[in-house]
CSV table of C-alpha atoms in Angstrom, one decimal:
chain,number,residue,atom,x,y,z
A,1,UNK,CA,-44.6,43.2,50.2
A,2,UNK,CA,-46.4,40.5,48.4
A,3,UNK,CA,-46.3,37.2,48.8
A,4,UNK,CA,-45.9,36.5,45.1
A,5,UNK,CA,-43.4,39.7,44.4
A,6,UNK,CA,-40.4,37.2,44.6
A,7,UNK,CA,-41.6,34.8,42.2
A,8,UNK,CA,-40.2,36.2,38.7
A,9,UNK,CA,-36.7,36.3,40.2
A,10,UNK,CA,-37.4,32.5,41.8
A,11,UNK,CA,-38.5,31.5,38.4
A,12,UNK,CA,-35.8,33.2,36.2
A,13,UNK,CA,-32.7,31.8,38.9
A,14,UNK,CA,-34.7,28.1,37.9
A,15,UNK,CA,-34.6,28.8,34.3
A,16,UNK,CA,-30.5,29.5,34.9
A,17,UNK,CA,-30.0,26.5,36.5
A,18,UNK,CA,-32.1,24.3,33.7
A,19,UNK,CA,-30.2,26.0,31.0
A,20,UNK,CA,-26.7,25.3,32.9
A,21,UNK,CA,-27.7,21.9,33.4
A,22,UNK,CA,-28.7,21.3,29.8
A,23,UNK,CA,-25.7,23.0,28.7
A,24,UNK,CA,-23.7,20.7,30.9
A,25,UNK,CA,-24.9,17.4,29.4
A,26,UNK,CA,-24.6,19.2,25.7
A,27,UNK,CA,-21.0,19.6,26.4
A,28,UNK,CA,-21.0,15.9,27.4
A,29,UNK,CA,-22.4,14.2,24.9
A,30,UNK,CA,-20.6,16.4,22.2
A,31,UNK,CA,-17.1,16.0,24.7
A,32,UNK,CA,-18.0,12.3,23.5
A,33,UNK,CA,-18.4,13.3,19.6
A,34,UNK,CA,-15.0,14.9,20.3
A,35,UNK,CA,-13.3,10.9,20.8
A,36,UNK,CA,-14.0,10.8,17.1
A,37,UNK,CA,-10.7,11.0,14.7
A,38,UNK,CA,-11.0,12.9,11.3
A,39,UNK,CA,-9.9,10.3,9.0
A,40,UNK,CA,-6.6,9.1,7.9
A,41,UNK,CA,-4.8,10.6,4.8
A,42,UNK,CA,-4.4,9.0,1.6
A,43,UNK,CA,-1.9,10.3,-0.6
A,44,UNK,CA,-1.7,8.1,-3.7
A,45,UNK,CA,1.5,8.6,-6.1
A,46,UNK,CA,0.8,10.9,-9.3
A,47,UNK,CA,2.0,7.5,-11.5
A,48,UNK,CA,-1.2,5.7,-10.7
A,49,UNK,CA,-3.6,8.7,-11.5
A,50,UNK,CA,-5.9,8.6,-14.0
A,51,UNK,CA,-5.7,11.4,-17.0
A,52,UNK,CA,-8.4,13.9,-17.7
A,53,UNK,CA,-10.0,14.3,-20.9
A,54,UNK,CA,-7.9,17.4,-22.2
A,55,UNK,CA,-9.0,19.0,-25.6
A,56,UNK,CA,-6.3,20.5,-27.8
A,57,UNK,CA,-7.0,23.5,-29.7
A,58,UNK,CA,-7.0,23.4,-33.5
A,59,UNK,CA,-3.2,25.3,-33.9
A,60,UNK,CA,-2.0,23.4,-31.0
A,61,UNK,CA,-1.4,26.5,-29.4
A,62,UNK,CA,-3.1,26.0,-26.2
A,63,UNK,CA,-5.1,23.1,-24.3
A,64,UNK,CA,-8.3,22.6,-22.0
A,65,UNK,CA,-9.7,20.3,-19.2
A,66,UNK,CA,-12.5,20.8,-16.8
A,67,UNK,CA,-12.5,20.0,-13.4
A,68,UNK,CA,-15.5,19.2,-11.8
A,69,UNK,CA,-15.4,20.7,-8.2
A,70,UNK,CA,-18.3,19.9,-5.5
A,71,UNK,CA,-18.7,21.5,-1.9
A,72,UNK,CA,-20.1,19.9,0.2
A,73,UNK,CA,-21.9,20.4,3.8
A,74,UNK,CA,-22.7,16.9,5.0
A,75,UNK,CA,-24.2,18.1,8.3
A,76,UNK,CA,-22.6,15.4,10.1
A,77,UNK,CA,-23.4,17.1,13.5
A,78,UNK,CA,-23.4,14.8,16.6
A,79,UNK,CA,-26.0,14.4,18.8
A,80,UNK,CA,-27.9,16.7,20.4
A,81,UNK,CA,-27.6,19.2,18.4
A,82,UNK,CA,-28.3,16.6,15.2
A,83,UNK,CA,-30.3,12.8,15.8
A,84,UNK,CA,-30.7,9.5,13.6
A,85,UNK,CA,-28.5,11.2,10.6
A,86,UNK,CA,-26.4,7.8,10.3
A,87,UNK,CA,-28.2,6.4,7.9
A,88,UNK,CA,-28.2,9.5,5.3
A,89,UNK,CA,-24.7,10.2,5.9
A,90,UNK,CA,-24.1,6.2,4.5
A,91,UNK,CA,-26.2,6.7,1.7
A,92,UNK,CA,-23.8,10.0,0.6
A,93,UNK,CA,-20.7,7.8,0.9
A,94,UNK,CA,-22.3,4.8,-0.9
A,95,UNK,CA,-23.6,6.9,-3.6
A,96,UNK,CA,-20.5,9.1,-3.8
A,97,UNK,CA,-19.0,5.4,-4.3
A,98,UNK,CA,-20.9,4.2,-6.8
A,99,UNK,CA,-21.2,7.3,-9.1
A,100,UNK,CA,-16.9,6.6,-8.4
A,101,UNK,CA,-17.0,3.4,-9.9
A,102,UNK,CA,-19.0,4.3,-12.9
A,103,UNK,CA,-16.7,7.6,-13.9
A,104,UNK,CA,-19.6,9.8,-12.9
A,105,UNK,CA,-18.5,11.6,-9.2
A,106,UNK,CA,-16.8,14.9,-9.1
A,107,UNK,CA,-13.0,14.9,-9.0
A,108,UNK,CA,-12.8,16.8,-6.2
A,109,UNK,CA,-15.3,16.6,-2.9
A,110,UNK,CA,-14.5,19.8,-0.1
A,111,UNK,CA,-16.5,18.6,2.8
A,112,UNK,CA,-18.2,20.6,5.8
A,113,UNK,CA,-19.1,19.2,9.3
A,114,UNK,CA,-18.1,16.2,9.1
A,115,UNK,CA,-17.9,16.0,13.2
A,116,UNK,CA,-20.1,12.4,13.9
A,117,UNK,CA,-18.4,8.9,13.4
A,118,UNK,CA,-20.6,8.3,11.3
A,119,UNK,CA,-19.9,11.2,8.7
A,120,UNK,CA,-16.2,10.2,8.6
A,121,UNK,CA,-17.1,7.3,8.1
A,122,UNK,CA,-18.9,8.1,4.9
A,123,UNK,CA,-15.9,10.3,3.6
A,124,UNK,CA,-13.7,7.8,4.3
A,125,UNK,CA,-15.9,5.6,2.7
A,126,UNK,CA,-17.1,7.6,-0.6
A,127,UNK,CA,-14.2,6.0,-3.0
A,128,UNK,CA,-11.5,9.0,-3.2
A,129,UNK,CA,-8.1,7.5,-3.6
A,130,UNK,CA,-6.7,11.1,-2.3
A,131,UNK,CA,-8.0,12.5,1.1
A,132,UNK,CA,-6.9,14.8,3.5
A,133,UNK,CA,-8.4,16.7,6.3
A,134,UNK,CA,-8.0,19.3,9.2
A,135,UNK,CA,-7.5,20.7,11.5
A,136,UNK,CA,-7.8,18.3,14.3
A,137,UNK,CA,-9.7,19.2,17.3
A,138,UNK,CA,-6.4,19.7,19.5
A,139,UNK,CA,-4.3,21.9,16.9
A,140,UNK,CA,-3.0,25.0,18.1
A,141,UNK,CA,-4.0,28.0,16.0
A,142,UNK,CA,-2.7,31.7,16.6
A,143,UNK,CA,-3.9,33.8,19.2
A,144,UNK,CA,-6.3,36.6,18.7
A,145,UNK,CA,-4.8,40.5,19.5
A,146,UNK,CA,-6.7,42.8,21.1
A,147,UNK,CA,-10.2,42.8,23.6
A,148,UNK,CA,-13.3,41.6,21.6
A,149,UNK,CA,-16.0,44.4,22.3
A,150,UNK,CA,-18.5,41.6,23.8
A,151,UNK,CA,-18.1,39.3,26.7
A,152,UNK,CA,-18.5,35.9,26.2
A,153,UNK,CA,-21.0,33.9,26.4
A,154,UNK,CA,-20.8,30.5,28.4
A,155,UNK,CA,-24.6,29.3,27.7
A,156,UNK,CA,-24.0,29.7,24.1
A,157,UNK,CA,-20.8,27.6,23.9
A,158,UNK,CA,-18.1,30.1,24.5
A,159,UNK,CA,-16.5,28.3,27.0
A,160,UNK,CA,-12.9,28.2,25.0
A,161,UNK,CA,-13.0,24.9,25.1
A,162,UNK,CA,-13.1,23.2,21.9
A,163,UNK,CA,-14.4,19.8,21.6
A,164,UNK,CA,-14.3,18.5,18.2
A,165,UNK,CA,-12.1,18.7,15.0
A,166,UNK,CA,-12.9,21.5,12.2
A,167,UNK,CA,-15.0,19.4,10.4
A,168,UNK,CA,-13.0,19.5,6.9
A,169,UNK,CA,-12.2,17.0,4.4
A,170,UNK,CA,-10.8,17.4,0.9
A,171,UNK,CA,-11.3,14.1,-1.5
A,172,UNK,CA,-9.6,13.9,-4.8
A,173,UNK,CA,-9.3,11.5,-7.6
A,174,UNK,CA,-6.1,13.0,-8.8
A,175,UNK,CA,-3.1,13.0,-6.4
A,176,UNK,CA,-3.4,15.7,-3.5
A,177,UNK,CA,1.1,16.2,-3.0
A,178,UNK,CA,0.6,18.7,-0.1
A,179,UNK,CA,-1.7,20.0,2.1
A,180,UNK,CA,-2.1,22.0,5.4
A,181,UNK,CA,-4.3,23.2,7.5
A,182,UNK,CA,-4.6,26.3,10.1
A,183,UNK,CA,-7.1,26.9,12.9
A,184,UNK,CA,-8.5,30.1,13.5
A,185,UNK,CA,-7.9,31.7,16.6
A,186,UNK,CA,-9.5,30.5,19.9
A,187,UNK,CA,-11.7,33.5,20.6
A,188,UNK,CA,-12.3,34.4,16.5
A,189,UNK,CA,-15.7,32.5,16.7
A,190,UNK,CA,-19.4,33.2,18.1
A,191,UNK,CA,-21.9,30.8,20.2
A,192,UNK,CA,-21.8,27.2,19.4
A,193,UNK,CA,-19.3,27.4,16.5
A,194,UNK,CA,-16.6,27.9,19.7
A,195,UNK,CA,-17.2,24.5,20.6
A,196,UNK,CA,-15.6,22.8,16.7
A,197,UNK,CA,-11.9,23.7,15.9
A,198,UNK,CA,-12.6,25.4,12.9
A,199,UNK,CA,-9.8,26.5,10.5
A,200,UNK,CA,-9.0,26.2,6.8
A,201,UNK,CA,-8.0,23.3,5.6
A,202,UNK,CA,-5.7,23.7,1.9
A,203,UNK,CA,-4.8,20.8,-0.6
A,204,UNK,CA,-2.4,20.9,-3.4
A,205,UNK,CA,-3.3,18.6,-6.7
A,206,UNK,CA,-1.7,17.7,-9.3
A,207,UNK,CA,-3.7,16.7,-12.4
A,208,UNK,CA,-2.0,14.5,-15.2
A,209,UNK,CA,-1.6,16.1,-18.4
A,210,UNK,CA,-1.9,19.7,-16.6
A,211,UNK,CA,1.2,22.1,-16.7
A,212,UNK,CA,0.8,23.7,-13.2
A,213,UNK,CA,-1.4,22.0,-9.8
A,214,UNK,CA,-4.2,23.5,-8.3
A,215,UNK,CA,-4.6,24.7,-5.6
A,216,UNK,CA,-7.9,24.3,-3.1
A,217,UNK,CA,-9.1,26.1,0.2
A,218,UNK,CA,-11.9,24.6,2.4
A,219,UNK,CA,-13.1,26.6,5.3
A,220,UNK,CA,-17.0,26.8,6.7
């Protein structure tokens, strides 16, 4: 036998044990991301929220108000698989401030990914008097039923194991009286999604002047 004949399967075990190793300090530094809180509620009370504009029709028979809705993927990833996003992800909770202050932001904000400190720290930051989010990264979700056709794949995150919170926010300028969130279940995900608690995360708001509340459903 050749000399050389073993070298493709020396070569290929080598690339295995880079990509465990790599995976391993992935899961380490994002296992630190996962120390990272989603932030804390604010639920204002429906007397100190501001009114909509609301146009009534000429017979009085009926009225109208728009709500100006934004969703929004902040791609607050932590590092490795994002770098040096900090400083964009201040600049959308200043400016998502300062279009507040001025009367010019959307009412309501659904935010996606926000997993860093720093991109909870610009929701938390971006001037919402309502906020809720969810789920967390330890909430229990149902199980899944039945064999999945595939077996996992470790190297690709599916490790059921998950690390950090869902990633959802929902900001409001009108009062948010309810909300709740639900995490999908462990094994209903694929690759490196496995590794984030994701869910749906549901807000109820009531808007002055408006008969019946609204109600929103964030999920990504």
């Amino acid at each position: 036998m050749p000399a050389n004949s073993k070298r493709p399967a020396v070569a290929g075990e080598a690339a295995k044990r880079g990509g465990v190793f790599a995976l391993g300090v992935a899961l380490m530094a994002l296992g630190l991301a996962g120390c990272t809180h989603l932030p804390r509620a604010r639920l204002p009370a429906c007397s100190l929220a501001p009114a909509p504009a609301i146009k009534v029709a000429a017979d009085g028979g009926s009225a109208t108000t728009t709500l100006d809705v934004l969703t929004y993927n902040i791609e607050g990833l932590p590092w490795p698989a994002r770098a040096s996003r900090a400083k964009q992800l201040a600049e959308i909770g200043r400016i998502l401030s300062e279009l507040q202050g001025v009367g010019q932001a959307p009412d309501i904000v659904l935010f996606q990914e926000m997993f860093s400190g720093a991109a909870v720290r610009a929701v938390d930051q971006s001037g919402y008097a309502a906020l809720v989010a969810g789920p967390g990264r330890t909430q229990k979700g149902p199980e899944a039923t039945g064999r999945l056709p595939l077996r996992a794949k470790p190297l690709k995150g599916e490790i059921g194991i998950r690390l950090m919170t869902s990633g959802l926010a929902i900001a409001s300028r009108f009062p948010i009286v309810t909300s709740h969130s639900e995490p999908y279940a462990r094994l209903s995900c694929a690759g490196f999604d496995c590794l984030a608690n994701k869910g749906v995360l549901a807000a109820r708001v009531v808007i002055p002047g408006v008969p019946s509340p609204v109600d929103l459903l964030n999920t990504h």
